[in-house]
Amino acid sequence: MTSIWEIESLVRLKDKLKNILIDRRVDVSDDDNLNTLVDKVNRIGNNTVFNSFLSDSISNYYNDEITSLKEYAFYCNRSMVGTIELPNIISIGMYALSSMPNVKKIIANKLESFNGNNTCYSSSFEEIEFRNLTRVNANDFIGCNKLKKLYIPKVSFNGNTCISSTSLEYVCVKAENYFASNSLSVKSNLVMKIIIINYISKVVPCTSLANFPNYALTEGDCYIYVPRDLLESYKIATNWSTYADRFRAIEDYKNEICEVFPLFEEDYAGTWDESEVLE
């Protein structure tokens, strides 16, 4: 006769196996018995992923083991769908995430650098989250025409055309050195909603507004969020003054910003003044 302790041990083992599978993005169901779960765990590994690449699709790929992607690593890959999450990636080679038609979101929050150009060129990402990336190169986000949300709060531009999309709604960048016409190249009639300039030391110069979302900043609902201490300076700065009434203080719209970009709560380069934040 099976004792109560043995039963409890089996239940704990079953729960542990389920958690392992869930962490590895493997489907589990209430109908899975202990033998089924053990079998699924045994199948986890390189062969499972590799076979999926060759014959099927990989949904919501997660890999916390690799720290770099070589150039062309996922170039033109059609097998991957949903979300790619690479939490320990530090560097990514040129074209490594380029021309991927089925991935909707990519997260790599330890990523520091792109080693070459065209890293995400012409992919169908709708959301990109690279919280520690500091620099983008020519064409890294060009042709990502389904991109709606771009979170790169530490990125400074280098003079090349970096970001273009026909769908972009939310973007958070550091900018730091300047905002040029080719830094953010979007259609003038694009319906953007939020542009955040996450740099607290000075007003980021704007050399041209030629490729800015003019309609969204005049007729639409787009606002440019900057540190409160720089708000009035932005309103009278060269070129920026064109959209003086569209500038808002980051600190006054904490809730709205963090609803779109939850990590901004931790990443904001300034200091939240909780006593003055508007609820």
PDB file of C-alpha atoms in Angstrom, residues 69-240:
ATOM      1  CA  LEU A  69      24.874  35.312 -31.774  1.00  0.00           C
ATOM      2  CA  LYS A  70      27.205  35.037 -34.744  1.00  0.00           C
ATOM      3  CA  GLU A  71      26.482  36.925 -37.955  1.00  0.00           C
ATOM      4  CA  TYR A  72      23.569  35.566 -40.006  1.00  0.00           C
ATOM      5  CA  ALA A  73      22.600  33.260 -37.090  1.00  0.00           C
ATOM      6  CA  PHE A  74      18.823  33.460 -37.709  1.00  0.00           C
ATOM      7  CA  TYR A  75      18.938  35.171 -41.099  1.00  0.00           C
ATOM      8  CA  CYS A  76      15.781  34.501 -43.155  1.00  0.00           C
ATOM      9  CA  ASN A  77      14.576  31.990 -40.575  1.00  0.00           C
ATOM     10  CA  ARG A  78      10.914  31.126 -41.099  1.00  0.00           C
ATOM     11  CA  SER A  79      10.633  28.397 -38.465  1.00  0.00           C
ATOM     12  CA  MET A  80      10.630  30.716 -35.465  1.00  0.00           C
ATOM     13  CA  VAL A  81       7.300  32.264 -34.514  1.00  0.00           C
ATOM     14  CA  GLY A  82       5.977  34.284 -31.610  1.00  0.00           C
ATOM     15  CA  THR A  83       8.617  35.573 -29.199  1.00  0.00           C
ATOM     16  CA  ILE A  84      12.391  35.123 -29.026  1.00  0.00           C
ATOM     17  CA  GLU A  85      13.875  35.700 -25.579  1.00  0.00           C
ATOM     18  CA  LEU A  86      17.653  35.606 -25.111  1.00  0.00           C
ATOM     19  CA  PRO A  87      18.206  36.891 -21.560  1.00  0.00           C
ATOM     20  CA  ASN A  88      21.995  36.421 -21.444  1.00  0.00           C
ATOM     21  CA  ILE A  89      22.991  37.534 -24.929  1.00  0.00           C
ATOM     22  CA  ILE A  90      25.693  40.246 -24.810  1.00  0.00           C
ATOM     23  CA  SER A  91      26.503  40.737 -28.503  1.00  0.00           C
ATOM     24  CA  ILE A  92      24.820  40.052 -31.836  1.00  0.00           C
ATOM     25  CA  GLY A  93      26.500  39.841 -35.238  1.00  0.00           C
ATOM     26  CA  MET A  94      25.450  41.530 -38.465  1.00  0.00           C
ATOM     27  CA  TYR A  95      22.248  40.239 -40.112  1.00  0.00           C
ATOM     28  CA  ALA A  96      21.800  37.790 -37.196  1.00  0.00           C
ATOM     29  CA  LEU A  97      18.131  38.749 -36.717  1.00  0.00           C
ATOM     30  CA  SER A  98      17.470  39.975 -40.242  1.00  0.00           C
ATOM     31  CA  SER A  99      14.628  39.032 -42.601  1.00  0.00           C
ATOM     32  CA  MET A 100      12.677  37.015 -40.057  1.00  0.00           C
ATOM     33  CA  PRO A 101       9.039  37.097 -41.196  1.00  0.00           C
ATOM     34  CA  ASN A 102       7.209  35.344 -38.354  1.00  0.00           C
ATOM     35  CA  VAL A 103       8.682  36.511 -35.044  1.00  0.00           C
ATOM     36  CA  LYS A 104       6.530  39.130 -33.323  1.00  0.00           C
ATOM     37  CA  LYS A 105       8.684  40.098 -30.344  1.00  0.00           C
ATOM     38  CA  ILE A 106      12.346  39.898 -29.392  1.00  0.00           C
ATOM     39  CA  ILE A 107      13.754  40.419 -25.891  1.00  0.00           C
ATOM     40  CA  ALA A 108      17.469  40.557 -25.084  1.00  0.00           C
ATOM     41  CA  ASN A 109      17.901  42.735 -22.043  1.00  0.00           C
ATOM     42  CA  LYS A 110      21.602  42.118 -21.382  1.00  0.00           C
ATOM     43  CA  LEU A 111      22.505  42.903 -24.976  1.00  0.00           C
ATOM     44  CA  GLU A 112      25.175  45.600 -25.136  1.00  0.00           C
ATOM     45  CA  SER A 113      26.248  45.819 -28.777  1.00  0.00           C
ATOM     46  CA  PHE A 114      25.558  44.989 -32.395  1.00  0.00           C
ATOM     47  CA  ASN A 115      28.722  43.770 -34.102  1.00  0.00           C
ATOM     48  CA  GLY A 116      28.091  45.131 -37.574  1.00  0.00           C
ATOM     49  CA  ASN A 117      25.221  46.596 -39.566  1.00  0.00           C
ATOM     50  CA  ASN A 118      21.738  45.424 -40.542  1.00  0.00           C
ATOM     51  CA  THR A 119      21.210  43.360 -37.383  1.00  0.00           C
ATOM     52  CA  CYS A 120      17.403  43.394 -37.442  1.00  0.00           C
ATOM     53  CA  TYR A 121      17.044  44.580 -41.024  1.00  0.00           C
ATOM     54  CA  SER A 122      13.670  43.926 -42.691  1.00  0.00           C
ATOM     55  CA  SER A 123      12.229  41.655 -40.001  1.00  0.00           C
ATOM     56  CA  SER A 124       8.582  41.567 -38.947  1.00  0.00           C
ATOM     57  CA  PHE A 125       9.118  42.271 -35.254  1.00  0.00           C
ATOM     58  CA  GLU A 126       6.269  44.199 -33.662  1.00  0.00           C
ATOM     59  CA  GLU A 127       8.101  44.728 -30.365  1.00  0.00           C
ATOM     60  CA  ILE A 128      11.803  45.027 -29.565  1.00  0.00           C
ATOM     61  CA  GLU A 129      13.139  45.229 -26.011  1.00  0.00           C
ATOM     62  CA  PHE A 130      16.903  45.799 -25.656  1.00  0.00           C
ATOM     63  CA  ARG A 131      17.221  47.664 -22.363  1.00  0.00           C
ATOM     64  CA  ASN A 132      21.061  47.695 -22.206  1.00  0.00           C
ATOM     65  CA  LEU A 133      21.931  48.254 -25.857  1.00  0.00           C
ATOM     66  CA  THR A 134      24.003  51.446 -26.160  1.00  0.00           C
ATOM     67  CA  ARG A 135      24.577  51.896 -29.880  1.00  0.00           C
ATOM     68  CA  VAL A 136      22.930  51.063 -33.196  1.00  0.00           C
ATOM     69  CA  ASN A 137      24.562  50.978 -36.610  1.00  0.00           C
ATOM     70  CA  ALA A 138      23.450  51.694 -40.153  1.00  0.00           C
ATOM     71  CA  ASN A 139      20.185  49.982 -41.072  1.00  0.00           C
ATOM     72  CA  ASP A 140      19.919  47.970 -37.858  1.00  0.00           C
ATOM     73  CA  PHE A 141      16.176  48.637 -37.615  1.00  0.00           C
ATOM     74  CA  ILE A 142      15.506  49.669 -41.216  1.00  0.00           C
ATOM     75  CA  GLY A 143      12.644  47.940 -42.987  1.00  0.00           C
ATOM     76  CA  CYS A 144      11.032  46.690 -39.775  1.00  0.00           C
ATOM     77  CA  ASN A 145       7.716  47.948 -41.068  1.00  0.00           C
ATOM     78  CA  LYS A 146       5.544  46.119 -38.552  1.00  0.00           C
ATOM     79  CA  LEU A 147       7.490  47.474 -35.585  1.00  0.00           C
ATOM     80  CA  LYS A 148       5.132  49.201 -33.151  1.00  0.00           C
ATOM     81  CA  LYS A 149       7.099  49.338 -29.907  1.00  0.00           C
ATOM     82  CA  LEU A 150      10.846  49.959 -29.608  1.00  0.00           C
ATOM     83  CA  TYR A 151      12.505  50.081 -26.187  1.00  0.00           C
ATOM     84  CA  ILE A 152      16.195  51.023 -26.411  1.00  0.00           C
ATOM     85  CA  PRO A 153      16.567  53.556 -23.546  1.00  0.00           C
ATOM     86  CA  LYS A 154      20.397  53.648 -23.596  1.00  0.00           C
ATOM     87  CA  VAL A 155      20.961  53.992 -27.343  1.00  0.00           C
ATOM     88  CA  SER A 156      22.803  56.954 -28.840  1.00  0.00           C
ATOM     89  CA  PHE A 157      22.687  57.529 -32.581  1.00  0.00           C
ATOM     90  CA  ASN A 158      25.805  57.599 -34.751  1.00  0.00           C
ATOM     91  CA  GLY A 159      24.685  59.510 -37.834  1.00  0.00           C
ATOM     92  CA  ASN A 160      23.463  56.607 -39.947  1.00  0.00           C
ATOM     93  CA  THR A 161      19.885  55.843 -40.813  1.00  0.00           C
ATOM     94  CA  CYS A 162      18.929  53.626 -37.916  1.00  0.00           C
ATOM     95  CA  ILE A 163      15.191  53.270 -37.402  1.00  0.00           C
ATOM     96  CA  SER A 164      12.363  53.144 -39.910  1.00  0.00           C
ATOM     97  CA  SER A 165       8.899  51.696 -39.667  1.00  0.00           C
ATOM     98  CA  THR A 166       5.488  52.309 -41.176  1.00  0.00           C
ATOM     99  CA  SER A 167       3.779  51.158 -37.956  1.00  0.00           C
ATOM    100  CA  LEU A 168       5.844  52.620 -35.098  1.00  0.00           C
ATOM    101  CA  GLU A 169       3.755  53.906 -32.177  1.00  0.00           C
ATOM    102  CA  TYR A 170       6.074  53.935 -29.167  1.00  0.00           C
ATOM    103  CA  VAL A 171       9.811  54.549 -28.987  1.00  0.00           C
ATOM    104  CA  CYS A 172      12.181  55.154 -26.082  1.00  0.00           C
ATOM    105  CA  VAL A 173      15.789  56.176 -26.804  1.00  0.00           C
ATOM    106  CA  LYS A 174      18.599  58.026 -25.074  1.00  0.00           C
ATOM    107  CA  ALA A 175      19.789  59.852 -28.227  1.00  0.00           C
ATOM    108  CA  GLU A 176      22.333  61.904 -26.212  1.00  0.00           C
ATOM    109  CA  ASN A 177      24.388  63.407 -29.052  1.00  0.00           C
ATOM    110  CA  TYR A 178      21.645  64.534 -31.425  1.00  0.00           C
ATOM    111  CA  PHE A 179      18.405  63.688 -33.161  1.00  0.00           C
ATOM    112  CA  ALA A 180      18.914  63.843 -36.928  1.00  0.00           C
ATOM    113  CA  SER A 181      16.463  63.444 -39.773  1.00  0.00           C
ATOM    114  CA  ASN A 182      17.799  59.981 -40.432  1.00  0.00           C
ATOM    115  CA  SER A 183      17.844  58.817 -36.796  1.00  0.00           C
ATOM    116  CA  LEU A 184      14.114  58.196 -36.760  1.00  0.00           C
ATOM    117  CA  SER A 185      12.904  57.895 -40.332  1.00  0.00           C
ATOM    118  CA  VAL A 186       9.137  57.443 -40.449  1.00  0.00           C
ATOM    119  CA  LYS A 187       6.313  58.577 -42.679  1.00  0.00           C
ATOM    120  CA  SER A 188       4.987  62.042 -41.906  1.00  0.00           C
ATOM    121  CA  ASN A 189       1.455  60.656 -41.529  1.00  0.00           C
ATOM    122  CA  LEU A 190       2.428  57.885 -39.119  1.00  0.00           C
ATOM    123  CA  VAL A 191       0.121  57.709 -36.102  1.00  0.00           C
ATOM    124  CA  MET A 192       2.722  57.664 -33.316  1.00  0.00           C
ATOM    125  CA  LYS A 193       1.773  58.121 -29.668  1.00  0.00           C
ATOM    126  CA  ILE A 194       4.903  58.316 -27.510  1.00  0.00           C
ATOM    127  CA  ILE A 195       8.488  59.421 -28.121  1.00  0.00           C
ATOM    128  CA  ILE A 196      10.710  59.356 -25.028  1.00  0.00           C
ATOM    129  CA  ILE A 197      14.122  61.016 -24.933  1.00  0.00           C
ATOM    130  CA  ASN A 198      15.818  59.439 -21.943  1.00  0.00           C
ATOM    131  CA  TYR A 199      18.773  61.781 -21.453  1.00  0.00           C
ATOM    132  CA  ILE A 200      18.978  64.039 -18.413  1.00  0.00           C
ATOM    133  CA  SER A 201      22.202  66.038 -18.839  1.00  0.00           C
ATOM    134  CA  LYS A 202      21.171  68.450 -21.580  1.00  0.00           C
ATOM    135  CA  VAL A 203      18.739  69.077 -24.408  1.00  0.00           C
ATOM    136  CA  VAL A 204      19.459  66.638 -27.218  1.00  0.00           C
ATOM    137  CA  PRO A 205      20.023  68.803 -30.326  1.00  0.00           C
ATOM    138  CA  CYS A 206      17.712  68.261 -33.259  1.00  0.00           C
ATOM    139  CA  THR A 207      19.392  68.823 -36.624  1.00  0.00           C
ATOM    140  CA  SER A 208      16.272  68.192 -38.687  1.00  0.00           C
ATOM    141  CA  LEU A 209      12.629  67.196 -38.379  1.00  0.00           C
ATOM    142  CA  ALA A 210      12.375  66.098 -41.991  1.00  0.00           C
ATOM    143  CA  ASN A 211      11.474  62.495 -41.201  1.00  0.00           C
ATOM    144  CA  PHE A 212       9.470  63.031 -38.031  1.00  0.00           C
ATOM    145  CA  PRO A 213       5.798  62.017 -37.667  1.00  0.00           C
ATOM    146  CA  ASN A 214       4.470  65.490 -38.461  1.00  0.00           C
ATOM    147  CA  TYR A 215       0.791  64.524 -38.520  1.00  0.00           C
ATOM    148  CA  ALA A 216       0.964  62.747 -35.159  1.00  0.00           C
ATOM    149  CA  LEU A 217       2.651  65.778 -33.565  1.00  0.00           C
ATOM    150  CA  THR A 218       0.237  68.329 -34.984  1.00  0.00           C
ATOM    151  CA  GLU A 219      -3.116  66.660 -35.604  1.00  0.00           C
ATOM    152  CA  GLY A 220      -2.702  63.383 -33.733  1.00  0.00           C
ATOM    153  CA  ASP A 221      -2.077  62.246 -30.168  1.00  0.00           C
ATOM    154  CA  CYS A 222       1.713  61.973 -30.128  1.00  0.00           C
ATOM    155  CA  TYR A 223       3.786  63.573 -27.363  1.00  0.00           C
ATOM    156  CA  ILE A 224       7.513  63.839 -26.758  1.00  0.00           C
ATOM    157  CA  TYR A 225       8.468  63.035 -23.166  1.00  0.00           C
ATOM    158  CA  VAL A 226      11.647  64.560 -21.731  1.00  0.00           C
ATOM    159  CA  PRO A 227      13.087  65.090 -18.216  1.00  0.00           C
ATOM    160  CA  ARG A 228      11.158  67.737 -16.317  1.00  0.00           C
ATOM    161  CA  ASP A 229      14.236  69.897 -15.709  1.00  0.00           C
ATOM    162  CA  LEU A 230      14.727  70.240 -19.479  1.00  0.00           C
ATOM    163  CA  LEU A 231      11.104  70.663 -20.500  1.00  0.00           C
ATOM    164  CA  GLU A 232      11.085  74.429 -21.044  1.00  0.00           C
ATOM    165  CA  SER A 233      14.464  74.309 -22.802  1.00  0.00           C
ATOM    166  CA  TYR A 234      13.151  71.794 -25.324  1.00  0.00           C
ATOM    167  CA  LYS A 235      10.177  74.011 -26.090  1.00  0.00           C
ATOM    168  CA  ILE A 236      12.424  76.832 -27.327  1.00  0.00           C
ATOM    169  CA  ALA A 237      15.295  74.781 -28.787  1.00  0.00           C
ATOM    170  CA  THR A 238      16.145  74.945 -32.491  1.00  0.00           C
ATOM    171  CA  ASN A 239      13.774  72.758 -34.547  1.00  0.00           C
ATOM    172  CA  TRP A 240      12.195  71.252 -31.427  1.00  0.00           C
TER     173      TRP A 240
END
